[in-house]
XYZ file of C-alpha atoms in Angstrom:
400
model
C 18.885 16.299 72.486
C 20.353 13.823 69.712
C 17.955 11.080 68.778
C 18.875 9.732 65.980
C 15.759 9.426 63.918
C 14.269 8.743 60.298
C 11.045 7.598 58.980
C 9.608 5.234 55.788
C 7.463 6.770 54.382
C 5.429 5.266 51.040
C 4.731 6.897 47.631
C 1.035 5.884 48.552
C -1.189 3.470 50.439
C -0.629 -0.713 49.936
C 3.618 0.160 48.607
C 4.515 -2.210 51.388
C 5.485 0.706 53.780
C 5.126 -1.975 57.077
C 6.606 -4.735 55.121
C 9.761 -2.365 55.057
C 9.553 -0.675 58.124
C 8.646 -4.284 60.463
C 12.021 -5.247 58.195
C 14.521 -2.362 58.796
C 13.073 -2.600 62.430
C 13.697 -6.314 63.262
C 17.101 -6.221 61.161
C 18.548 -3.599 62.947
C 16.770 -5.148 66.126
C 18.388 -8.390 65.281
C 22.110 -6.763 64.781
C 21.878 -5.512 68.825
C 20.735 -1.768 67.595
C 17.253 -0.503 70.289
C 14.774 0.428 67.809
C 12.561 2.583 69.326
C 9.496 2.548 66.643
C 6.786 4.995 65.880
C 3.558 5.278 63.445
C 2.437 8.650 61.980
C -1.425 8.771 61.732
C -4.104 6.857 63.960
C -3.312 3.475 63.212
C -3.472 0.459 66.029
C -2.332 -2.189 63.967
C 1.194 -1.604 62.087
C 2.186 -0.464 65.879
C 1.316 -3.986 66.579
C 4.148 -5.441 64.195
C 6.714 -2.820 65.162
C 6.502 -3.549 68.913
C 6.921 -7.487 67.972
C 9.672 -7.157 65.824
C 11.452 -4.443 67.742
C 10.408 -5.565 70.984
C 9.205 -1.899 72.227
C 6.274 -0.243 72.138
C 5.999 1.379 69.147
C 4.163 5.372 69.724
C 1.461 6.731 67.671
C 2.521 11.012 66.004
C -0.133 12.600 65.078
C 0.269 16.287 63.709
C -3.901 16.744 62.932
C -5.043 15.610 66.858
C -2.185 17.235 68.338
C -0.515 20.342 68.363
C 3.013 20.148 67.057
C 4.649 20.766 70.644
C 2.880 18.048 71.801
C 4.487 15.614 68.923
C 7.606 16.856 68.866
C 7.330 16.138 73.296
C 6.236 12.697 72.941
C 8.771 12.122 70.323
C 11.811 13.480 72.598
C 10.233 11.686 75.611
C 9.874 8.070 74.226
C 13.140 7.909 71.952
C 16.113 7.084 72.602
C 19.153 9.578 72.997
C 22.601 9.238 70.565
C 24.270 5.692 71.238
C 21.382 4.269 72.517
C 19.806 3.333 69.797
C 17.469 5.127 67.002
C 14.228 6.233 66.435
C 12.290 4.173 63.168
C 9.028 6.822 61.228
C 7.074 4.352 59.339
C 4.420 6.860 57.533
C 0.734 6.796 56.382
C -1.074 6.391 53.181
C 1.334 8.812 50.636
C 3.471 10.360 51.682
C 1.709 14.402 51.131
C -1.621 12.744 52.577
C -3.084 14.987 55.054
C -6.350 16.139 56.813
C -7.872 17.089 53.341
C -6.073 19.754 51.080
C -4.107 20.503 54.108
C -0.403 19.304 55.125
C -1.658 18.755 58.609
C -1.786 14.954 59.687
C 0.836 14.476 56.706
C 3.822 12.094 57.425
C 5.740 15.156 55.956
C 4.252 17.115 58.224
C 5.629 15.007 61.361
C 8.722 14.995 58.940
C 9.177 18.489 59.031
C 7.607 18.523 62.640
C 10.549 16.732 63.859
C 13.308 17.419 61.044
C 13.449 14.137 60.134
C 15.309 12.490 57.440
C 13.207 10.404 54.921
C 13.231 7.572 52.534
C 10.121 7.198 50.190
C 9.245 3.540 49.738
C 8.463 3.208 45.641
C 6.676 0.527 43.723
C 9.316 -1.098 41.623
C 7.065 -3.962 40.053
C 6.118 -2.881 36.886
C 8.624 0.391 36.135
C 12.373 0.830 34.796
C 13.018 4.880 34.243
C 9.384 5.783 35.212
C 10.911 5.062 38.693
C 12.659 8.197 38.295
C 9.805 10.866 37.526
C 8.143 9.432 40.265
C 10.928 9.577 42.563
C 11.896 13.287 41.765
C 8.057 14.225 41.497
C 7.980 14.058 45.428
C 11.575 14.681 45.561
C 10.368 18.856 44.384
C 7.135 18.593 45.178
C 6.879 20.904 48.414
C 8.891 23.416 48.655
C 11.784 23.170 50.843
C 11.394 19.617 51.398
C 13.807 16.997 49.916
C 13.947 13.358 50.710
C 16.853 11.419 51.611
C 17.027 8.407 49.996
C 14.459 5.541 48.304
C 14.298 1.705 49.043
C 11.949 -0.385 46.160
C 9.781 -2.437 47.187
C 8.041 -5.726 45.004
C 11.197 -6.271 42.612
C 11.428 -9.834 41.039
C 15.362 -9.618 41.362
C 18.443 -8.263 41.828
C 18.869 -7.022 38.573
C 16.263 -5.084 38.308
C 16.629 -3.138 41.951
C 20.509 -2.217 40.179
C 18.427 -0.584 37.129
C 15.941 1.003 38.994
C 19.119 2.074 41.151
C 20.755 3.338 38.079
C 17.847 5.588 36.726
C 16.841 6.965 40.069
C 20.301 7.600 41.016
C 21.502 9.693 38.093
C 18.189 11.465 36.842
C 16.437 11.920 40.244
C 19.453 12.209 42.394
C 18.357 10.336 45.406
C 20.769 7.375 46.289
C 19.053 3.895 47.226
C 19.116 2.326 49.783
C 18.127 -1.434 49.185
C 15.339 -2.990 47.588
C 12.699 -5.984 48.788
C 11.660 -8.853 47.174
C 8.391 -9.243 46.344
C 7.719 -13.222 48.382
C 5.053 -14.676 49.381
C 7.260 -16.051 52.695
C 7.361 -13.347 54.471
C 4.243 -11.489 53.473
C 1.746 -9.658 55.508
C -2.291 -10.344 54.462
C -4.715 -7.431 54.939
C -8.223 -7.386 55.861
C -10.920 -4.344 56.198
C -9.499 -2.434 57.854
C -5.577 -2.694 56.675
C -3.303 -5.887 57.717
C -4.894 -8.328 59.291
C -3.475 -8.368 63.390
C 0.341 -9.015 64.327
C -2.029 -11.369 67.055
C -3.857 -13.293 64.279
C -1.332 -14.179 61.768
C -0.379 -17.948 61.323
C 3.576 -18.347 61.653
C 4.091 -14.915 62.134
C 7.658 -15.269 63.876
C 8.834 -16.926 61.155
C 7.338 -14.699 58.452
C 9.029 -11.650 59.960
C 11.750 -13.616 60.512
C 12.737 -14.071 57.029
C 11.502 -10.870 56.541
C 14.477 -9.438 58.828
C 16.716 -11.975 56.880
C 15.820 -10.330 53.561
C 16.140 -7.160 54.614
C 19.443 -7.482 56.504
C 20.499 -9.330 52.950
C 19.285 -6.857 50.417
C 18.789 -2.992 52.088
C 21.918 -1.367 53.109
C 21.013 -0.492 57.538
C 24.459 0.763 58.104
C 23.894 3.121 55.520
C 20.251 3.936 57.677
C 21.594 3.892 60.459
C 24.283 6.065 59.609
C 20.826 8.321 58.180
C 19.696 8.884 61.310
C 22.883 9.648 63.337
C 23.068 12.717 60.716
C 19.352 13.478 62.081
C 20.149 17.820 64.472
C 19.168 17.783 67.419
C 15.472 18.055 68.670
C 14.085 20.638 71.945
C 10.745 19.453 73.341
C 8.938 20.675 76.139
C 8.301 18.514 78.757
C 5.308 16.204 79.439
C 3.624 17.795 82.709
C 4.815 15.780 85.386
C 2.381 12.447 86.447
C 0.241 12.513 89.583
C 0.615 10.928 92.636
C -2.409 9.604 93.959
C -3.192 7.480 97.296
C -6.282 6.427 95.959
C -5.738 6.352 92.122
C -8.930 5.574 89.505
C -8.723 1.916 88.647
C -9.882 1.605 85.248
C -10.561 -1.797 83.856
C -8.897 -1.827 79.943
C -10.909 -4.603 77.579
C -7.642 -6.212 76.242
C -7.149 -9.516 74.520
C -7.214 -10.156 70.591
C -10.833 -8.554 70.022
C -10.199 -5.665 71.910
C -6.548 -4.468 71.462
C -6.994 -0.645 69.855
C -5.236 1.736 72.048
C -2.267 4.364 71.926
C -0.178 3.899 74.124
C 1.048 7.475 75.345
C -2.679 7.931 75.792
C -2.536 4.670 78.367
C 0.784 6.638 79.417
C -1.379 9.214 80.164
C -4.343 7.453 82.189
C -1.465 6.392 84.403
C 0.412 10.001 84.701
C -2.807 11.474 85.569
C -3.710 8.960 88.667
C -5.418 6.296 87.095
C -4.237 2.551 87.192
C -5.029 0.672 84.550
C -6.864 -3.048 85.445
C -6.295 -5.232 82.451
C -8.946 -7.843 81.375
C -10.515 -9.980 78.778
C -13.765 -9.681 77.482
C -12.877 -13.106 75.617
C -11.800 -15.294 78.457
C -12.812 -13.666 82.530
C -15.562 -14.716 83.837
C -15.899 -11.112 86.151
C -14.254 -7.703 85.854
C -11.535 -6.916 87.643
C -12.619 -5.738 91.918
C -12.518 -1.907 93.067
C -13.499 -0.332 88.971
C -13.539 2.518 89.283
C -14.950 2.947 85.751
C -14.292 1.006 82.404
C -11.972 1.763 79.291
C -13.369 -0.831 76.127
C -11.496 0.152 73.268
C -12.096 -0.782 69.717
C -11.173 -4.700 67.704
C -12.225 -6.838 65.970
C -15.269 -8.270 67.823
C -16.685 -9.765 64.863
C -14.032 -12.002 64.208
C -15.034 -13.258 67.612
C -18.239 -12.823 68.071
C -18.824 -16.072 69.326
C -16.683 -16.462 71.880
C -17.873 -12.772 73.203
C -21.398 -13.945 72.912
C -20.191 -17.293 74.432
C -18.551 -15.770 77.615
C -22.664 -14.518 79.449
C -21.013 -13.967 83.433
C -18.829 -11.377 81.743
C -21.327 -9.878 79.345
C -23.933 -10.145 82.210
C -20.804 -8.176 84.553
C -20.457 -5.267 81.911
C -24.079 -4.895 82.100
C -24.954 -4.666 85.388
C -21.821 -2.169 86.354
C -22.791 0.095 83.361
C -26.754 -0.383 84.848
C -25.334 0.487 88.296
C -23.807 3.806 86.920
C -19.694 3.210 86.114
C -18.654 5.284 84.217
C -17.333 3.763 80.649
C -15.590 5.047 78.276
C -16.844 2.759 74.522
C -15.057 3.184 70.795
C -15.748 1.411 67.783
C -15.403 -2.182 68.496
C -16.362 -1.472 72.303
C -19.515 0.478 71.682
C -20.467 -2.882 69.132
C -19.947 -4.874 71.946
C -22.358 -2.693 74.663
C -25.152 -2.871 72.137
C -27.617 -5.796 71.893
C -26.228 -7.715 69.349
C -23.493 -7.677 66.423
C -24.307 -9.398 63.111
C -20.582 -10.539 60.902
C -19.722 -10.496 57.677
C -21.571 -13.888 56.883
C -24.627 -12.491 58.383
C -24.379 -14.307 61.566
C -25.848 -12.808 64.319
C -24.581 -12.667 67.962
C -25.836 -12.202 71.087
C -23.653 -9.466 73.245
C -23.894 -7.110 76.223
C -27.374 -5.538 75.921
C -26.676 -2.288 77.700
C -27.828 0.465 74.358
C -30.643 -1.549 72.843
C -29.566 -0.723 69.065
C -28.181 -4.167 66.681
C -25.021 -3.394 65.105
C -23.804 -5.089 62.009
C -20.505 -5.705 59.513
C -20.630 -3.908 56.290
C -19.016 -5.302 52.958
C -17.934 -1.299 52.034
C -16.719 1.251 54.288
C -18.805 3.406 56.119
C -16.808 6.315 57.275
C -13.404 7.425 56.682
C -10.984 10.431 57.914
C -10.235 13.028 60.124
C -13.850 14.458 62.219
C -14.501 17.098 64.659
C -16.963 16.911 67.028
C -19.071 18.792 69.848
C -20.559 16.768 72.700
C -24.050 17.829 72.692
C -24.686 16.718 76.420
C -22.322 16.553 79.321
C -20.147 13.208 78.982
C -17.383 11.944 81.291
C -15.007 13.223 78.394
C -15.882 17.202 78.513
C -19.707 19.154 79.409
C -21.791 20.129 76.621
C -20.020 21.894 73.842
C -16.862 20.149 74.459
C -14.785 20.220 70.850
C -12.868 17.289 69.899
C -10.792 15.817 67.036
C -11.199 12.195 66.489
C -10.841 9.322 63.219
C -13.822 7.387 61.478
C -13.222 3.990 60.235
C -15.877 2.082 59.965
C -16.968 -1.876 57.854
C -19.962 -1.315 60.348
C -23.483 0.171 61.468
C -25.450 1.000 64.131
């Protein structure tokens, strides 16, 4: 199958690859190109920006939590065919940053699995000829790996770009596909887990429109589209067939501004296995959807909306009553915090939560846990029997 695709990867975290990716996706979409977004690794926030600008749900590709064949299958299932559009994959952290000392989970690993051309995003704000050394190092670091090009971010002028372009193309032999200027009009703000979620960004549509316009003016969109078209054909095994059930398991899905950290392919898999998802808002709804078989309360930013969550006593009581009555539930990260006795925010304000678990939770100023983990179930759970081993990731600014 011909699936036009390319990856936009960063030299390091904070280089602005999400701004570049969202700008390119938005500019291409505005030209009438169908763009399917993807994100490498366990990230919920960046894909929300992708979805907003491309009008298609962004998908995660993780080569440590999933097998290479599954990564290929999920990509091929969602990527448009040649003539129907193209896929843009945003990398994670730095290009070669993966699980500990290995390449697993890195942007470079996913690019190799998908045979996707890689364009490196670098910060050119305070550099001249050294930019060529940086690009040359990334281009020759891993045997058999080659960059397809470079985009330079955070520049102050066209003249600065032309100088860096000359150094990179003549001394590192890597083509440049343009640049973005440093501009507060379309800068995306950060919080403790990365970018502020798209649902909370002030004047989001206006900011992203300005970003798309800037990308259209200073990034070679035609060149990137041609690069995506140059990707070789890719093959993958089909995913298991969907289960058709006359009596599907109806799962309540907490979904609003406080809880929205979900993987689209994870939700799709539940449906393919015969589940029916029933979204509800812990912030605004007063009752759970009727006829539930179970609940799924994912992560998010409950600490930002703690006052609203605590004020909605009917929902808190309905959730606790359902769990007390034995309803199976899976609650992770922010969802777990919601089920505890209370949540204390960054300012020290304590809010009463559902109280199913007697523990209290509190936000911290410093990162508590970060990275991939392997876990083993010590008891039988709804996710598997005792002894089951799973792979997951942690990113916590909170304590139980």
